[in-house]
PDB file of C-alpha atoms in Angstrom:
ATOM      1  CA  MET M   1       0.000   0.000   0.000  1.00  0.00           C
ATOM      2  CA  VAL M   2       1.340   3.441  -0.962  1.00  0.00           C
ATOM      3  CA  ARG M   3       0.608   6.243   1.457  1.00  0.00           C
ATOM      4  CA  ASP M   4       0.421   9.937   0.654  1.00  0.00           C
ATOM      5  CA  THR M   5       2.789  11.627   3.081  1.00  0.00           C
ATOM      6  CA  SER M   6       3.001  14.983   1.317  1.00  0.00           C
ATOM      7  CA  SER M   7       0.902  16.711   4.004  1.00  0.00           C
ATOM      8  CA  ARG M   8       3.514  15.745   6.609  1.00  0.00           C
ATOM      9  CA  HIS M   9       6.281  17.793   5.007  1.00  0.00           C
ATOM     10  CA  GLY M  10       6.967  21.405   5.911  1.00  0.00           C
ATOM     11  CA  ALA M  11       5.396  24.212   3.942  1.00  0.00           C
ATOM     12  CA  SER M  12       8.767  25.176   2.469  1.00  0.00           C
ATOM     13  CA  GLN M  13       9.373  21.871   0.672  1.00  0.00           C
ATOM     14  CA  GLY M  14       7.320  19.398  -1.296  1.00  0.00           C
ATOM     15  CA  ALA M  15       7.421  15.638  -1.124  1.00  0.00           C
ATOM     16  CA  ARG M  16      10.888  14.139  -0.632  1.00  0.00           C
ATOM     17  CA  GLY M  17      12.441  17.596  -0.159  1.00  0.00           C
ATOM     18  CA  LEU M  18      11.786  18.682  -3.740  1.00  0.00           C
ATOM     19  CA  PRO M  19      11.066  22.356  -4.403  1.00  0.00           C
ATOM     20  CA  THR M  20       7.389  23.279  -4.378  1.00  0.00           C
ATOM     21  CA  THR M  21       5.662  24.863  -7.354  1.00  0.00           C
ATOM     22  CA  ALA M  22       5.812  28.218  -5.563  1.00  0.00           C
ATOM     23  CA  GLN M  23       9.567  27.834  -4.996  1.00  0.00           C
ATOM     24  CA  LYS M  24      10.105  26.926  -8.644  1.00  0.00           C
ATOM     25  CA  ASP M  25       8.057  29.907  -9.818  1.00  0.00           C
ATOM     26  CA  GLU M  26       9.972  32.276  -7.538  1.00  0.00           C
ATOM     27  CA  PHE M  27      13.293  30.816  -8.723  1.00  0.00           C
ATOM     28  CA  ARG M  28      12.307  31.379 -12.375  1.00  0.00           C
ATOM     29  CA  ARG M  29      11.154  34.931 -11.652  1.00  0.00           C
ATOM     30  CA  ILE M  30      14.340  35.887  -9.815  1.00  0.00           C
ATOM     31  CA  LEU M  31      16.535  34.197 -12.409  1.00  0.00           C
ATOM     32  CA  ARG M  32      14.918  36.047 -15.320  1.00  0.00           C
ATOM     33  CA  GLU M  33      14.630  39.434 -13.606  1.00  0.00           C
ATOM     34  CA  THR M  34      18.206  39.341 -12.338  1.00  0.00           C
ATOM     35  CA  ARG M  35      19.586  38.187 -15.695  1.00  0.00           C
ATOM     36  CA  ILE M  36      17.795  41.032 -17.472  1.00  0.00           C
ATOM     37  CA  ARG M  37      18.829  43.596 -14.817  1.00  0.00           C
ATOM     38  CA  ARG M  38      22.461  42.466 -15.197  1.00  0.00           C
ATOM     39  CA  ARG M  39      22.041  42.726 -18.985  1.00  0.00           C
ATOM     40  CA  LEU M  40      23.109  39.141 -19.586  1.00  0.00           C
ATOM     41  CA  SER M  41      21.938  37.088 -22.531  1.00  0.00           C
ATOM     42  CA  LEU M  42      21.046  33.461 -21.894  1.00  0.00           C
ATOM     43  CA  ASN M  43      24.274  32.557 -23.671  1.00  0.00           C
ATOM     44  CA  ALA M  44      26.332  34.866 -21.422  1.00  0.00           C
ATOM     45  CA  LEU M  45      24.604  33.559 -18.293  1.00  0.00           C
ATOM     46  CA  GLY M  46      25.195  29.957 -19.303  1.00  0.00           C
ATOM     47  CA  SER M  47      28.819  30.638 -20.094  1.00  0.00           C
ATOM     48  CA  ALA M  48      29.419  32.463 -16.804  1.00  0.00           C
ATOM     49  CA  ALA M  49      27.666  29.717 -14.831  1.00  0.00           C
ATOM     50  CA  GLY M  50      29.507  26.911 -16.643  1.00  0.00           C
ATOM     51  CA  VAL M  51      26.462  25.503 -18.430  1.00  0.00           C
ATOM     52  CA  SER M  52      24.953  25.683 -21.895  1.00  0.00           C
ATOM     53  CA  LYS M  53      22.596  28.378 -23.134  1.00  0.00           C
ATOM     54  CA  SER M  54      19.992  25.628 -23.424  1.00  0.00           C
ATOM     55  CA  ALA M  55      20.331  24.711 -19.736  1.00  0.00           C
ATOM     56  CA  ALA M  56      19.936  28.347 -18.692  1.00  0.00           C
ATOM     57  CA  ALA M  57      16.880  28.698 -20.952  1.00  0.00           C
ATOM     58  CA  GLN M  58      15.314  25.547 -19.493  1.00  0.00           C
ATOM     59  CA  TRP M  59      15.808  26.826 -15.956  1.00  0.00           C
ATOM     60  CA  GLU M  60      14.320  30.180 -16.830  1.00  0.00           C
ATOM     61  CA  SER M  61      11.320  28.651 -18.590  1.00  0.00           C
ATOM     62  CA  GLY M  62      10.666  26.165 -15.793  1.00  0.00           C
ATOM     63  CA  ARG M  63      11.285  23.059 -17.896  1.00  0.00           C
ATOM     64  CA  SER M  64      14.028  21.968 -15.497  1.00  0.00           C
ATOM     65  CA  LEU M  65      15.935  23.018 -12.396  1.00  0.00           C
ATOM     66  CA  PRO M  66      19.680  23.191 -11.853  1.00  0.00           C
ATOM     67  CA  VAL M  67      21.312  20.423  -9.859  1.00  0.00           C
ATOM     68  CA  PRO M  68      22.560  21.717  -6.506  1.00  0.00           C
ATOM     69  CA  ALA M  69      26.209  21.711  -7.673  1.00  0.00           C
ATOM     70  CA  LYS M  70      25.437  24.234 -10.454  1.00  0.00           C
ATOM     71  CA  VAL M  71      23.635  26.785  -8.286  1.00  0.00           C
ATOM     72  CA  PRO M  72      26.724  28.487  -6.757  1.00  0.00           C
ATOM     73  CA  GLY M  73      28.053  29.261 -10.258  1.00  0.00           C
ATOM     74  CA  LEU M  74      24.677  30.633 -11.208  1.00  0.00           C
ATOM     75  CA  GLU M  75      24.631  32.836  -8.106  1.00  0.00           C
ATOM     76  CA  ARG M  76      28.123  34.149  -8.929  1.00  0.00           C
ATOM     77  CA  ALA M  77      27.171  34.813 -12.556  1.00  0.00           C
ATOM     78  CA  LEU M  78      24.139  36.809 -11.406  1.00  0.00           C
ATOM     79  CA  GLU M  79      26.122  38.564  -8.635  1.00  0.00           C
ATOM     80  CA  LEU M  80      23.754  37.248  -5.970  1.00  0.00           C
ATOM     81  CA  GLU M  81      24.690  36.484  -2.379  1.00  0.00           C
ATOM     82  CA  PRO M  82      26.023  32.956  -1.925  1.00  0.00           C
ATOM     83  CA  GLY M  83      23.153  30.626  -1.097  1.00  0.00           C
ATOM     84  CA  ALA M  84      20.389  32.978  -2.296  1.00  0.00           C
ATOM     85  CA  LEU M  85      19.095  30.615  -4.978  1.00  0.00           C
ATOM     86  CA  SER M  86      20.087  27.458  -3.106  1.00  0.00           C
ATOM     87  CA  ARG M  87      17.960  28.449  -0.116  1.00  0.00           C
ATOM     88  CA  LEU M  88      15.082  29.398  -2.390  1.00  0.00           C
ATOM     89  CA  LEU M  89      15.129  25.941  -3.983  1.00  0.00           C
ATOM     90  CA  GLY M  90      15.453  24.218  -0.619  1.00  0.00           C
ATOM     91  CA  TYR M  91      18.958  22.947  -1.407  1.00  0.00           C
ATOM     92  CA  LEU M  92      20.419  24.423   1.806  1.00  0.00           C
TER      93      LEU M  92
END
């Protein structure tokens, strides 16, 4: 028998510690707004973060999320405080 335990998790994280829809939406919003404010193209952001333009575009569109190991490079590329995006995604 499979039990639904999602209601037992804290409000800040979804099942199994995965980011909630609200966290994902906020991540996408901050990523896009900060990239535009810093006047970075998706190509420049990907290059600065050590990933492809396609990966950066997928993160920004919500088709995927960065693995925890890629987030510090993304924070540096966007000139954000260390851990800003990691905390948002529930990685810290």
